[in-house]
PDB file of C-alpha atoms in Angstrom:
ATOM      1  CA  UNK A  20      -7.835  28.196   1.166  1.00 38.00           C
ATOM      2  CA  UNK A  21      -7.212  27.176   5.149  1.00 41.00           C
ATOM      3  CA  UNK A  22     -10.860  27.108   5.696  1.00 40.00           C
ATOM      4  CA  UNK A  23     -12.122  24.523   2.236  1.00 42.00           C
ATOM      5  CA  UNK A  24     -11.738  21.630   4.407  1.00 42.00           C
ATOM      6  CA  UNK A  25     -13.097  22.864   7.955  1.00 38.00           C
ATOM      7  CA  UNK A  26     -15.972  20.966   7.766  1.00 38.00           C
ATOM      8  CA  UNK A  27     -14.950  18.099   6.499  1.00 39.00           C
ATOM      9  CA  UNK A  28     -14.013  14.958   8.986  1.00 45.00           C
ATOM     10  CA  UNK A  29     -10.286  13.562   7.760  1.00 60.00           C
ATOM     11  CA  UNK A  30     -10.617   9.911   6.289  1.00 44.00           C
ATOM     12  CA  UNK A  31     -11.319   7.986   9.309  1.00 44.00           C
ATOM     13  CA  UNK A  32     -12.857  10.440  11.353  1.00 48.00           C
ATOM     14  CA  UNK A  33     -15.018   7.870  12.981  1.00 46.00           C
ATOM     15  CA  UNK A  34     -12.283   6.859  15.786  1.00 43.00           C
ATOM     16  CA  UNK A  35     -11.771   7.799  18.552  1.00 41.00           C
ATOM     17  CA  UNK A  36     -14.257   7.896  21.447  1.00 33.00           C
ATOM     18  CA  UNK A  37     -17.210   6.409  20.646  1.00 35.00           C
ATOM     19  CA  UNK A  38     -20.697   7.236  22.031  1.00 35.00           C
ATOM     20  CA  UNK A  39     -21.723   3.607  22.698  1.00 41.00           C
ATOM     21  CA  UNK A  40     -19.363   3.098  25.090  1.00 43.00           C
ATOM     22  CA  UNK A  41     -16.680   5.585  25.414  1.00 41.00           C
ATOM     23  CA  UNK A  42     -14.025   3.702  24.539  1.00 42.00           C
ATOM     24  CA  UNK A  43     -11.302   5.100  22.205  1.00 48.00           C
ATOM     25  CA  UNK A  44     -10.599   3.430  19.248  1.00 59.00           C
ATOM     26  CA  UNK A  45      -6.783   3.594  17.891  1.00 78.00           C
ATOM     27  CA  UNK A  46      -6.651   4.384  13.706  1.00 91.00           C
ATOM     28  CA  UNK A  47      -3.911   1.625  12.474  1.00 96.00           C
ATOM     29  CA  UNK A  48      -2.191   4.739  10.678  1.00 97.00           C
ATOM     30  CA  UNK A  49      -2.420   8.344  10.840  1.00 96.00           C
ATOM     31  CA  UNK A  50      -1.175  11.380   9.310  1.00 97.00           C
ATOM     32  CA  UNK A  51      -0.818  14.316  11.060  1.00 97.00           C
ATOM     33  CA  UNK A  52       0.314  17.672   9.173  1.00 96.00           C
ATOM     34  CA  UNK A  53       1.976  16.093   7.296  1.00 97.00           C
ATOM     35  CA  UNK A  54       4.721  18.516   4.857  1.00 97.00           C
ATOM     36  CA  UNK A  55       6.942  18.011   2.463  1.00 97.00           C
ATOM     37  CA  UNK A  56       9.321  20.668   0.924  1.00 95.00           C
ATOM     38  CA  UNK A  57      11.834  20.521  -1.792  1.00 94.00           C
ATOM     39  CA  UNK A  58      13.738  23.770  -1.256  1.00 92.00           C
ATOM     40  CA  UNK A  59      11.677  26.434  -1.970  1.00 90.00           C
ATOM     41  CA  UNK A  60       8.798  24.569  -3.222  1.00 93.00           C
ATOM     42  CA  UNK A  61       6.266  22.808  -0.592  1.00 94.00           C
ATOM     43  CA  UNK A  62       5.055  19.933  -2.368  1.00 95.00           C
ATOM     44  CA  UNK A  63       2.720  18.622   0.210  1.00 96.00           C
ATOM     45  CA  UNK A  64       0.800  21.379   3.435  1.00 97.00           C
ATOM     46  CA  UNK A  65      -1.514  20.336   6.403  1.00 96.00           C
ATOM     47  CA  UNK A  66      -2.356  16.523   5.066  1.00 97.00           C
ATOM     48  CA  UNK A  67      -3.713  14.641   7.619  1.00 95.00           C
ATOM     49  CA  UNK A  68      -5.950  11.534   7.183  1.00 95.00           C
ATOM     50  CA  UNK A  69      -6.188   7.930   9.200  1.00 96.00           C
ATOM     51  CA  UNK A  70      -6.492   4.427   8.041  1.00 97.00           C
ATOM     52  CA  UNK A  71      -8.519   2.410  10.029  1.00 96.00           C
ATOM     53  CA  UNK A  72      -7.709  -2.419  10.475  1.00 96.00           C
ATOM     54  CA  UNK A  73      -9.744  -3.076   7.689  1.00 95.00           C
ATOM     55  CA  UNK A  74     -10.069  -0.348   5.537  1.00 97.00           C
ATOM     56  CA  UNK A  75     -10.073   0.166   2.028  1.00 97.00           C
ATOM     57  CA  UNK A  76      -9.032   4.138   1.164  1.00 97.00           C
ATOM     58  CA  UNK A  77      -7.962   6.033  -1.257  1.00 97.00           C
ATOM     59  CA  UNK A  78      -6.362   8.838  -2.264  1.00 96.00           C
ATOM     60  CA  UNK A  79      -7.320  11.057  -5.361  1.00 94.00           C
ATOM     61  CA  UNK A  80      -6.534  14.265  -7.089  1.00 91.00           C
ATOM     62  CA  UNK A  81      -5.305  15.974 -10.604  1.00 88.00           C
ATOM     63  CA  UNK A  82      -1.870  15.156 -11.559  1.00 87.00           C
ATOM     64  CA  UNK A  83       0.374  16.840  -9.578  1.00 88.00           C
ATOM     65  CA  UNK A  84      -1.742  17.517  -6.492  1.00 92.00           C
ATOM     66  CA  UNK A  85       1.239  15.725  -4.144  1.00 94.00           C
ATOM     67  CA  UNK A  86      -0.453  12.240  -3.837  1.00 95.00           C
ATOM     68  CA  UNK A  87       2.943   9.911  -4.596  1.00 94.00           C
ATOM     69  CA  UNK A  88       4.576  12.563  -2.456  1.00 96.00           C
ATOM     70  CA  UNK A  89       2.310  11.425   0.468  1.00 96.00           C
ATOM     71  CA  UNK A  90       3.313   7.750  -0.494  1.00 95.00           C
ATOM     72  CA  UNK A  91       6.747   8.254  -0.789  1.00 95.00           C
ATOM     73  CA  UNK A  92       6.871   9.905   2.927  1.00 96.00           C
ATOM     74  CA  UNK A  93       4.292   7.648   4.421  1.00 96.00           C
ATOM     75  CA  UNK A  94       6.672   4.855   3.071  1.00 95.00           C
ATOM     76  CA  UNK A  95      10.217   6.018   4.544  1.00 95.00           C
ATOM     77  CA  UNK A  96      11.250   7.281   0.958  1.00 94.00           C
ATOM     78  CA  UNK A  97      11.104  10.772   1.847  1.00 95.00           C
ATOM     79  CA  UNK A  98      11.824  12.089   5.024  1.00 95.00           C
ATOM     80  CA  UNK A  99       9.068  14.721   5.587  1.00 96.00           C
ATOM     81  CA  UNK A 100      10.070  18.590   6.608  1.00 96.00           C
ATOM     82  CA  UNK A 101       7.219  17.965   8.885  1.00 96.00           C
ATOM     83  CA  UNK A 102       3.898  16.881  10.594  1.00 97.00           C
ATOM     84  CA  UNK A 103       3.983  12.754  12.034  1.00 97.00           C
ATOM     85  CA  UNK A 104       3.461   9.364  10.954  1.00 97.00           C
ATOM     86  CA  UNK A 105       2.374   6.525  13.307  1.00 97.00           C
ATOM     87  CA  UNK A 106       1.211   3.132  12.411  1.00 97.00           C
ATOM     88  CA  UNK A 107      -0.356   1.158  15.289  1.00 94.00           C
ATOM     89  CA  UNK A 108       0.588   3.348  17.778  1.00 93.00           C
ATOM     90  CA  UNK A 109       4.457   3.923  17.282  1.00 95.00           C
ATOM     91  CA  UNK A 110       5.684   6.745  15.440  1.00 97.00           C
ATOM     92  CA  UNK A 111       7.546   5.971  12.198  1.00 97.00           C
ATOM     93  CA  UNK A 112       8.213   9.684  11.325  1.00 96.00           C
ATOM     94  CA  UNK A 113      11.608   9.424   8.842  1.00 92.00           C
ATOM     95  CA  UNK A 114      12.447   6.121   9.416  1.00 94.00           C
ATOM     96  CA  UNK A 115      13.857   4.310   6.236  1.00 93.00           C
ATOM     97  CA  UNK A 116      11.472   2.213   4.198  1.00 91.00           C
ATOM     98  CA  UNK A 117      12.714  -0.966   5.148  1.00 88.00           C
ATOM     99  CA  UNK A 118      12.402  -0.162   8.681  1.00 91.00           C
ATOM    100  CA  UNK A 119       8.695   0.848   8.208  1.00 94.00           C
ATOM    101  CA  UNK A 120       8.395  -2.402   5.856  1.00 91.00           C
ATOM    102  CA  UNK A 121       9.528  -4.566   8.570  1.00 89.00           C
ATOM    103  CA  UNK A 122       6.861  -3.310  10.688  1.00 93.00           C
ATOM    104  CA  UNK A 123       4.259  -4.384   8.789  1.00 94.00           C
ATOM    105  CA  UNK A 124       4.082  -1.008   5.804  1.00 96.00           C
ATOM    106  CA  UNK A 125       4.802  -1.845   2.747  1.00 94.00           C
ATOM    107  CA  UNK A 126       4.159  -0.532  -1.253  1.00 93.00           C
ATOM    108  CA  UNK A 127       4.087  -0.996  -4.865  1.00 90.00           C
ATOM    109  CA  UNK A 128       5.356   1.297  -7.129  1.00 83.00           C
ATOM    110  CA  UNK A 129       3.883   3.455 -10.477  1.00 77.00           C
ATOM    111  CA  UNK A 130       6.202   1.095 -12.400  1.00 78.00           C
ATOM    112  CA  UNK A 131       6.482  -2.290 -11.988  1.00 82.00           C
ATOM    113  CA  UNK A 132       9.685  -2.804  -9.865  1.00 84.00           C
ATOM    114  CA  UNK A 133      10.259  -6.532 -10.455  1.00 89.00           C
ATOM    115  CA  UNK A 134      13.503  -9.225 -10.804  1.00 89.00           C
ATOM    116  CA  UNK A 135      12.631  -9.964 -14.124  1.00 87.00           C
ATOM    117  CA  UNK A 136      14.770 -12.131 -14.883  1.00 90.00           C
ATOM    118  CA  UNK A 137      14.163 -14.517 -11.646  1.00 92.00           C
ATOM    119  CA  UNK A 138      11.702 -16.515 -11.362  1.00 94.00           C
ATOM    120  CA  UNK A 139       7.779 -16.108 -10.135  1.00 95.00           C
ATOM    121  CA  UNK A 140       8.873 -17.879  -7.012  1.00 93.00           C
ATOM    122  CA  UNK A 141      12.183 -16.577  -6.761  1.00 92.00           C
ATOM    123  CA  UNK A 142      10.562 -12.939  -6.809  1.00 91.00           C
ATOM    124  CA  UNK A 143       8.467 -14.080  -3.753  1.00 92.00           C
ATOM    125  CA  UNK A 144      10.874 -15.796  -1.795  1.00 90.00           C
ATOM    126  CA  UNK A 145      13.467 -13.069  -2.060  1.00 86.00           C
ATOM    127  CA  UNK A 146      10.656 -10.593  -0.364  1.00 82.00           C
ATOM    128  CA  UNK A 147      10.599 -12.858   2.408  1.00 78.00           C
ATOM    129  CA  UNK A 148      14.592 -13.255   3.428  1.00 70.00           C
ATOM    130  CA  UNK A 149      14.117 -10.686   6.376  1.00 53.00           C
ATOM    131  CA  UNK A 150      11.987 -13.953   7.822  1.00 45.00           C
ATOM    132  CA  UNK A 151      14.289 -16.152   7.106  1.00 48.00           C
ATOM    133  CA  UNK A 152      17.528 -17.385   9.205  1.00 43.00           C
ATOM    134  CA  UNK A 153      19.974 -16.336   6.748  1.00 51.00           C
ATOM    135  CA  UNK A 154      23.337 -16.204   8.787  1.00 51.00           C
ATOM    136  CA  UNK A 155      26.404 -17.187   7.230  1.00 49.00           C
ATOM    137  CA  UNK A 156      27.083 -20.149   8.921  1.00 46.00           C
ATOM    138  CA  UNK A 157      23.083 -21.202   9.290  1.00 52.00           C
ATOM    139  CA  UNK A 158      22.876 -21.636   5.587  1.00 51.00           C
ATOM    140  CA  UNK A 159      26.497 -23.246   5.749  1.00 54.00           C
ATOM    141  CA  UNK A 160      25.059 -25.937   7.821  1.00 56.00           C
ATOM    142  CA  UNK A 161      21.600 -25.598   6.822  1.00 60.00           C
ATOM    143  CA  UNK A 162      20.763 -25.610  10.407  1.00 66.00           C
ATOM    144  CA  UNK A 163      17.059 -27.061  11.563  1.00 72.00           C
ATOM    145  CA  UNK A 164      16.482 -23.277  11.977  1.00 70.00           C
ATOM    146  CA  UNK A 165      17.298 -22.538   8.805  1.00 67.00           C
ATOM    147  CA  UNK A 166      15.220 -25.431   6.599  1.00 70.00           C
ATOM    148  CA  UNK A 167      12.311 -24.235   9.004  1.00 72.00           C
ATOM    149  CA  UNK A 168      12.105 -20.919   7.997  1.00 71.00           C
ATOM    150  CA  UNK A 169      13.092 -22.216   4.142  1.00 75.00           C
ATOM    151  CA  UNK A 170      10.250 -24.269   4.412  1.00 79.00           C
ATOM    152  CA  UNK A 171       7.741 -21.932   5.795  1.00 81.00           C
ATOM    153  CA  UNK A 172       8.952 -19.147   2.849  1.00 82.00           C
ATOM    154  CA  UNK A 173       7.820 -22.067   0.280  1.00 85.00           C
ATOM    155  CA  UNK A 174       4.585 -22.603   1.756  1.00 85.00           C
ATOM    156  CA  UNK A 175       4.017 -18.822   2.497  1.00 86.00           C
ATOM    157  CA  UNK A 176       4.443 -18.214  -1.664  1.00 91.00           C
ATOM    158  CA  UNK A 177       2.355 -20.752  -2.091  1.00 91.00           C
ATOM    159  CA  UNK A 178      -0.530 -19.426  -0.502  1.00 93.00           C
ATOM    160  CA  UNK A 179       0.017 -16.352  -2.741  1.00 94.00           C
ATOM    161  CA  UNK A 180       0.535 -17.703  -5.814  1.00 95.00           C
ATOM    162  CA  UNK A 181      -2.742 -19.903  -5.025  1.00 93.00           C
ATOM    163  CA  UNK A 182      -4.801 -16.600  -4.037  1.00 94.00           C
ATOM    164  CA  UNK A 183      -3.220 -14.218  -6.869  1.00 94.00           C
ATOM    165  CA  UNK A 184      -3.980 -17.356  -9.681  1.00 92.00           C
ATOM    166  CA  UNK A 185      -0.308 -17.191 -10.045  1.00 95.00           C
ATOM    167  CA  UNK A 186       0.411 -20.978  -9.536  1.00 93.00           C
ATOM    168  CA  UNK A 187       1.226 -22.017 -12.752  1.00 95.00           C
ATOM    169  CA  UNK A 188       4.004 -19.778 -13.626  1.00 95.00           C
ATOM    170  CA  UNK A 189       5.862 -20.024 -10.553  1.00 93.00           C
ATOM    171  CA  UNK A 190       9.553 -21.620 -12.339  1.00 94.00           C
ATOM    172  CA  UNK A 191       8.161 -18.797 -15.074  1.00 95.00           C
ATOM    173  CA  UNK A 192      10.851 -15.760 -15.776  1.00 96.00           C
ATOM    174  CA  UNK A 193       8.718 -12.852 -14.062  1.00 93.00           C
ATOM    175  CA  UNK A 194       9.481 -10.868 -17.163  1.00 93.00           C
ATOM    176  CA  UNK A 195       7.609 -13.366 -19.195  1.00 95.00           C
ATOM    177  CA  UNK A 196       4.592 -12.672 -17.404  1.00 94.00           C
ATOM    178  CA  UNK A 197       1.617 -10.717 -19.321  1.00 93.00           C
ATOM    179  CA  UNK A 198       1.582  -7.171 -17.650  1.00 92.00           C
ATOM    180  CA  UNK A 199      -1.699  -7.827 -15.606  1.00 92.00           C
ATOM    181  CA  UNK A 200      -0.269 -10.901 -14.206  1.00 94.00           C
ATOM    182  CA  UNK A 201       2.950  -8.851 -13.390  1.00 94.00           C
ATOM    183  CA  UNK A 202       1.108  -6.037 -11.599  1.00 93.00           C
ATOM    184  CA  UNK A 203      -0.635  -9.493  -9.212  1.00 94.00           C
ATOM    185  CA  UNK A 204       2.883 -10.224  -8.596  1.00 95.00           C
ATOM    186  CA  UNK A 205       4.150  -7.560  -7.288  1.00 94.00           C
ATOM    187  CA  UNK A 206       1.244  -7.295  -4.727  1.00 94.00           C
ATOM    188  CA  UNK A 207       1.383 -11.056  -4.143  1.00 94.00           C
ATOM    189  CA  UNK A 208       5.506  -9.981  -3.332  1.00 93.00           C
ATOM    190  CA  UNK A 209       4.258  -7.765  -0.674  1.00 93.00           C
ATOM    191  CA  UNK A 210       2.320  -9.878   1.264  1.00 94.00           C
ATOM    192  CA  UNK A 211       5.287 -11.957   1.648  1.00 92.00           C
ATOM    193  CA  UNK A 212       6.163  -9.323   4.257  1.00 89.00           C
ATOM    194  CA  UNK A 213       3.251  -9.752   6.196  1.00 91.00           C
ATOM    195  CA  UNK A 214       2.191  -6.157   6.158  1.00 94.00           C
ATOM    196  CA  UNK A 215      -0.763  -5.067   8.443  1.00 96.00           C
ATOM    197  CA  UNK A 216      -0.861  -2.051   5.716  1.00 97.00           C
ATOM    198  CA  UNK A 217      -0.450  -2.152   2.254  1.00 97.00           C
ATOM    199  CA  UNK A 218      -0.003   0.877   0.088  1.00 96.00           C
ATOM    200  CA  UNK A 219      -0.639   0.317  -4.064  1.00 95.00           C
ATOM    201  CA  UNK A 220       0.389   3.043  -5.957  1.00 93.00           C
ATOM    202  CA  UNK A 221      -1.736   3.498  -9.368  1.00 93.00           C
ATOM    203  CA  UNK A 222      -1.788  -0.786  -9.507  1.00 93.00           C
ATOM    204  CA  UNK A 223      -4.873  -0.568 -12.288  1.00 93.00           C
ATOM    205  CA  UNK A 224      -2.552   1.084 -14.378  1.00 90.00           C
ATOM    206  CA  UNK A 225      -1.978  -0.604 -18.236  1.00 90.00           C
ATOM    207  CA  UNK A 226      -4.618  -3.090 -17.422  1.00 92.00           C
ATOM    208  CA  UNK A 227      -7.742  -3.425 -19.152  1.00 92.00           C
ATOM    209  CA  UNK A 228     -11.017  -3.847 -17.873  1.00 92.00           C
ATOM    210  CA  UNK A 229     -11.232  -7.709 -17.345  1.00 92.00           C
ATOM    211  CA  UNK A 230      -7.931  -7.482 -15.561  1.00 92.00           C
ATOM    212  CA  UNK A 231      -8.858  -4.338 -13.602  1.00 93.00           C
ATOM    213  CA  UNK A 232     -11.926  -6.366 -12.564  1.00 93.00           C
ATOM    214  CA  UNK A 233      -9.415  -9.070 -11.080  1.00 92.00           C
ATOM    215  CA  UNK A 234      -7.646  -6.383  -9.238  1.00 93.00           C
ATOM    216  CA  UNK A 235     -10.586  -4.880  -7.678  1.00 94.00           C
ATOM    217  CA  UNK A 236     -11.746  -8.873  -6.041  1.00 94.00           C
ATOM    218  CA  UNK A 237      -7.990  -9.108  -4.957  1.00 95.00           C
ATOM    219  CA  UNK A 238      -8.053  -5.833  -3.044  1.00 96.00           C
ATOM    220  CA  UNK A 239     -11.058  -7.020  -1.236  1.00 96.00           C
ATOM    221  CA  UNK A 240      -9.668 -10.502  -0.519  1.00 95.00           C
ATOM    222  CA  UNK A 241      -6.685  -9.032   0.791  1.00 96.00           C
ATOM    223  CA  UNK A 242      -9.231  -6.995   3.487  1.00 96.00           C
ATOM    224  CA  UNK A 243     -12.260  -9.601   3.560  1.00 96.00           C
ATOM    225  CA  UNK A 244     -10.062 -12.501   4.219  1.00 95.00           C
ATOM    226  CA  UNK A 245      -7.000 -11.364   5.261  1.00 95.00           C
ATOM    227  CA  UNK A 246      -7.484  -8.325   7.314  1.00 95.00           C
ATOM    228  CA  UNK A 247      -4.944  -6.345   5.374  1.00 96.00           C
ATOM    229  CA  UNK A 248      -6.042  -2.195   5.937  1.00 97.00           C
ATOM    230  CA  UNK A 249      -5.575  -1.142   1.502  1.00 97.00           C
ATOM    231  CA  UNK A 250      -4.391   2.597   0.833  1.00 98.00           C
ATOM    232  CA  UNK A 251      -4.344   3.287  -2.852  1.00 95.00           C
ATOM    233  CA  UNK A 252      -3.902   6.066  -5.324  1.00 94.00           C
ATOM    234  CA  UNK A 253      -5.580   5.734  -8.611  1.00 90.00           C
ATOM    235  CA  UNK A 254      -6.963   7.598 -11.752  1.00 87.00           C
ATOM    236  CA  UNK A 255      -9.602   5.217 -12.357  1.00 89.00           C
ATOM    237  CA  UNK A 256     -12.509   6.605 -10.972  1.00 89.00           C
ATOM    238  CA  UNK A 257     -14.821   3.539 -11.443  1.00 89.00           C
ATOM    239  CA  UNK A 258     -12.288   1.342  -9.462  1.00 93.00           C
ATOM    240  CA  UNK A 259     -11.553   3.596  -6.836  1.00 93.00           C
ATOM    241  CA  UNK A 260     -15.617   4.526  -6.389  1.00 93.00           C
ATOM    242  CA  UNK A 261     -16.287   0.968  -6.071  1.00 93.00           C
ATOM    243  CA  UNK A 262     -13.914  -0.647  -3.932  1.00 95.00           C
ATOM    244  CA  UNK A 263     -13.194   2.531  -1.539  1.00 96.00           C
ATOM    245  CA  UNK A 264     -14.666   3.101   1.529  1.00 96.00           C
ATOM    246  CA  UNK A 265     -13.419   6.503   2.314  1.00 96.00           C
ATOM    247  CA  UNK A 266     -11.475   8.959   0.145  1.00 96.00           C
ATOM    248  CA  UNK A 267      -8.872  11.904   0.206  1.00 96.00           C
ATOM    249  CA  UNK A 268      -9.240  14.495  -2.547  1.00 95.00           C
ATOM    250  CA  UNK A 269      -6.147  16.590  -3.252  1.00 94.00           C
ATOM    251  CA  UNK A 270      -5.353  19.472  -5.148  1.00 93.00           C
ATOM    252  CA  UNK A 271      -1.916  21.568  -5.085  1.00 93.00           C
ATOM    253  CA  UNK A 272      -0.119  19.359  -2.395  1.00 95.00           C
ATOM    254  CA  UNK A 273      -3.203  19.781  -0.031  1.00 96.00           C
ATOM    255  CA  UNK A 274      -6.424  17.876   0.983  1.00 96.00           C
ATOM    256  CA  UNK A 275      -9.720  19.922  -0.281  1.00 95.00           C
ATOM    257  CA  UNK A 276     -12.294  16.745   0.645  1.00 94.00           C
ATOM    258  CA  UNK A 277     -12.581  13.904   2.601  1.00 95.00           C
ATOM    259  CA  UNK A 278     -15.613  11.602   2.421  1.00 94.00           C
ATOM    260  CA  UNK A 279     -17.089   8.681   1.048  1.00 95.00           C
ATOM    261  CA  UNK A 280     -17.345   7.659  -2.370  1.00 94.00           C
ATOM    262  CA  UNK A 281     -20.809   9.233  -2.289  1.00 92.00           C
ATOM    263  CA  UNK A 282     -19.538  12.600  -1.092  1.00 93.00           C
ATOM    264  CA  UNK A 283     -16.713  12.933  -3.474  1.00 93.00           C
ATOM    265  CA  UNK A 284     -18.837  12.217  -5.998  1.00 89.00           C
ATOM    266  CA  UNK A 285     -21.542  15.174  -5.830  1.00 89.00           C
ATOM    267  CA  UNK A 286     -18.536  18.032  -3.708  1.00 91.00           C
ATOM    268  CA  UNK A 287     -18.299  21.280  -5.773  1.00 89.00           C
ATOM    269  CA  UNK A 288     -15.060  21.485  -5.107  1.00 88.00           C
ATOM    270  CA  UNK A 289     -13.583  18.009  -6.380  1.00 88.00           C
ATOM    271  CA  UNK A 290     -15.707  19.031  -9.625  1.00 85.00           C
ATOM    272  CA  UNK A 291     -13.967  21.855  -9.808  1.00 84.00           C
ATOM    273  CA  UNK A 292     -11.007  20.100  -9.102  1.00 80.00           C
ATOM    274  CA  UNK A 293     -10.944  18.366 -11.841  1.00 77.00           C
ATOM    275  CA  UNK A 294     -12.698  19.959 -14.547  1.00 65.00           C
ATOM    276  CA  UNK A 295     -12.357  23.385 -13.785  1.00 64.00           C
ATOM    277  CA  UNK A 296     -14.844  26.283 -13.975  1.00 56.00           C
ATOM    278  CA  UNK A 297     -16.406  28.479 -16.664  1.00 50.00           C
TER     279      UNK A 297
END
């Protein structure tokens, strides 16, 4: 009902004002009740959660509970019937996802969403042309301007093939690529944007352990080294209580929990969730 998550602080719930020194602390993205309706059904009621730089959360819940429906609104792919969006600051509320992309949100997808039939590098480079100088008459002339920005796209994949072990099939057909190495690729595409925030959409699904293992150093790379803030919604519960630091449990388009991986772990009512009651 209204009242299961009254007590419960929304993911993130430690910004704002801080007792050490007052100061208030601005989330990197926030949700505010946030809705989504598809005529007569409301898919998604009163969610409201913040990502802090940094930050590794997640969002879980049955099938059907409205979690790609968050995605898909946080992302620009829906336009939400209500609540807001901000990211840094600046509210992104309907824009379209390449608008929110270019300022620094981006996602993967359930399914894999690649060129396959371009190349590794040609799948990385292509995410990067809103970088790039790519006016008519630039390329015509191949301006300074333009090899500059050619050349800093090259070394820019680089650096991701290097860090998602993707070097050596970079002149590869993408749709060569074993599945696991597929799913690095289309997060290594990503961070060709340069996204402060990146949002994975079930990414351990289809891969087995050894490659869901991989996945789970990469997310943490992306924060450790990188800085990247990771929102992700998964079904594997071992990967998501391991690398998460905070947690959004849903259930029938609304939030019922927010905690740590500890908390969601021993709540009643994410049991109950998800395996019912005698």
């Amino acid at each position: 009902g209204d009242g299961a998550d009254d007590d419960l602080a929304p993911a993130g719930a430690d910004s704002g004002t801080t007792p050490e020194n007052g100061a208030t602390r601005m989330s990197l993205l926030t949700v505010e009740n946030l809705r989504m309706q598809f005529g007569g059904l409301v898919a998604v009621d009163n969610v409201h959660f913040t990502l802090e730089p940094r930050q590794i959360a997640a969002i879980i819940g049955p099938n059907g509970a409205g979690k790609t429906t968050v995605f898909n609104c946080i992302s620009g792919f829906y336009q939400p019937s209500g609540g807001q969006i901000t990211l840094d600051g600046e509210d992104i509320t309907g824009l379209p996802s390449h608008r929110i992309a270019q300022k620094g949100l981006t996602r993967t997808f359930q399914n894999i969403r690649l060129f396959r039939d371009m190349t590794v590098l040609e799948n990385l480079l292509i995410a990067r042309h809103n970088h790039l100088d790519t006016r008519y008459w630039s390329g015509i002339l191949r301006t300074r301007r333009y090899r500059d920005s050619e050349r800093l796209a090259k070394e820019h994949a680089a650096k991701w093939l290097d860090t998602f072990e993707l070097r050596a099939f970079a002149n590869h057909e993408a749709g060569s690529l074993a599945y696991g190495q597929q799913r690095r690729l289309e997060i290594a595409r990503c961070m060709m944007t340069a996204p402060r925030v990146l949002i994975l959409d079930e990414p351990a699904a289809g891969l087995n352990p050894q490659e869901t293992a991989v996945l789970v150093t990469l997310i943490e790379t992306l924060r450790d080294t990188h800085g990247i803030s990771v929102l992700l919604i998964e079904h594997d519960m071992s990967l998501i209580m391991r690398v998460s630091e905070h947690i959004m449990v849903m259930e029938n388009g609304r939030p019922i929990a927010y905690g740590s991986p500890d908390d969601i772990r021993n709540n009643p009512d994410v049991i109950k969730a998800y395996l019912g009651e005698a």
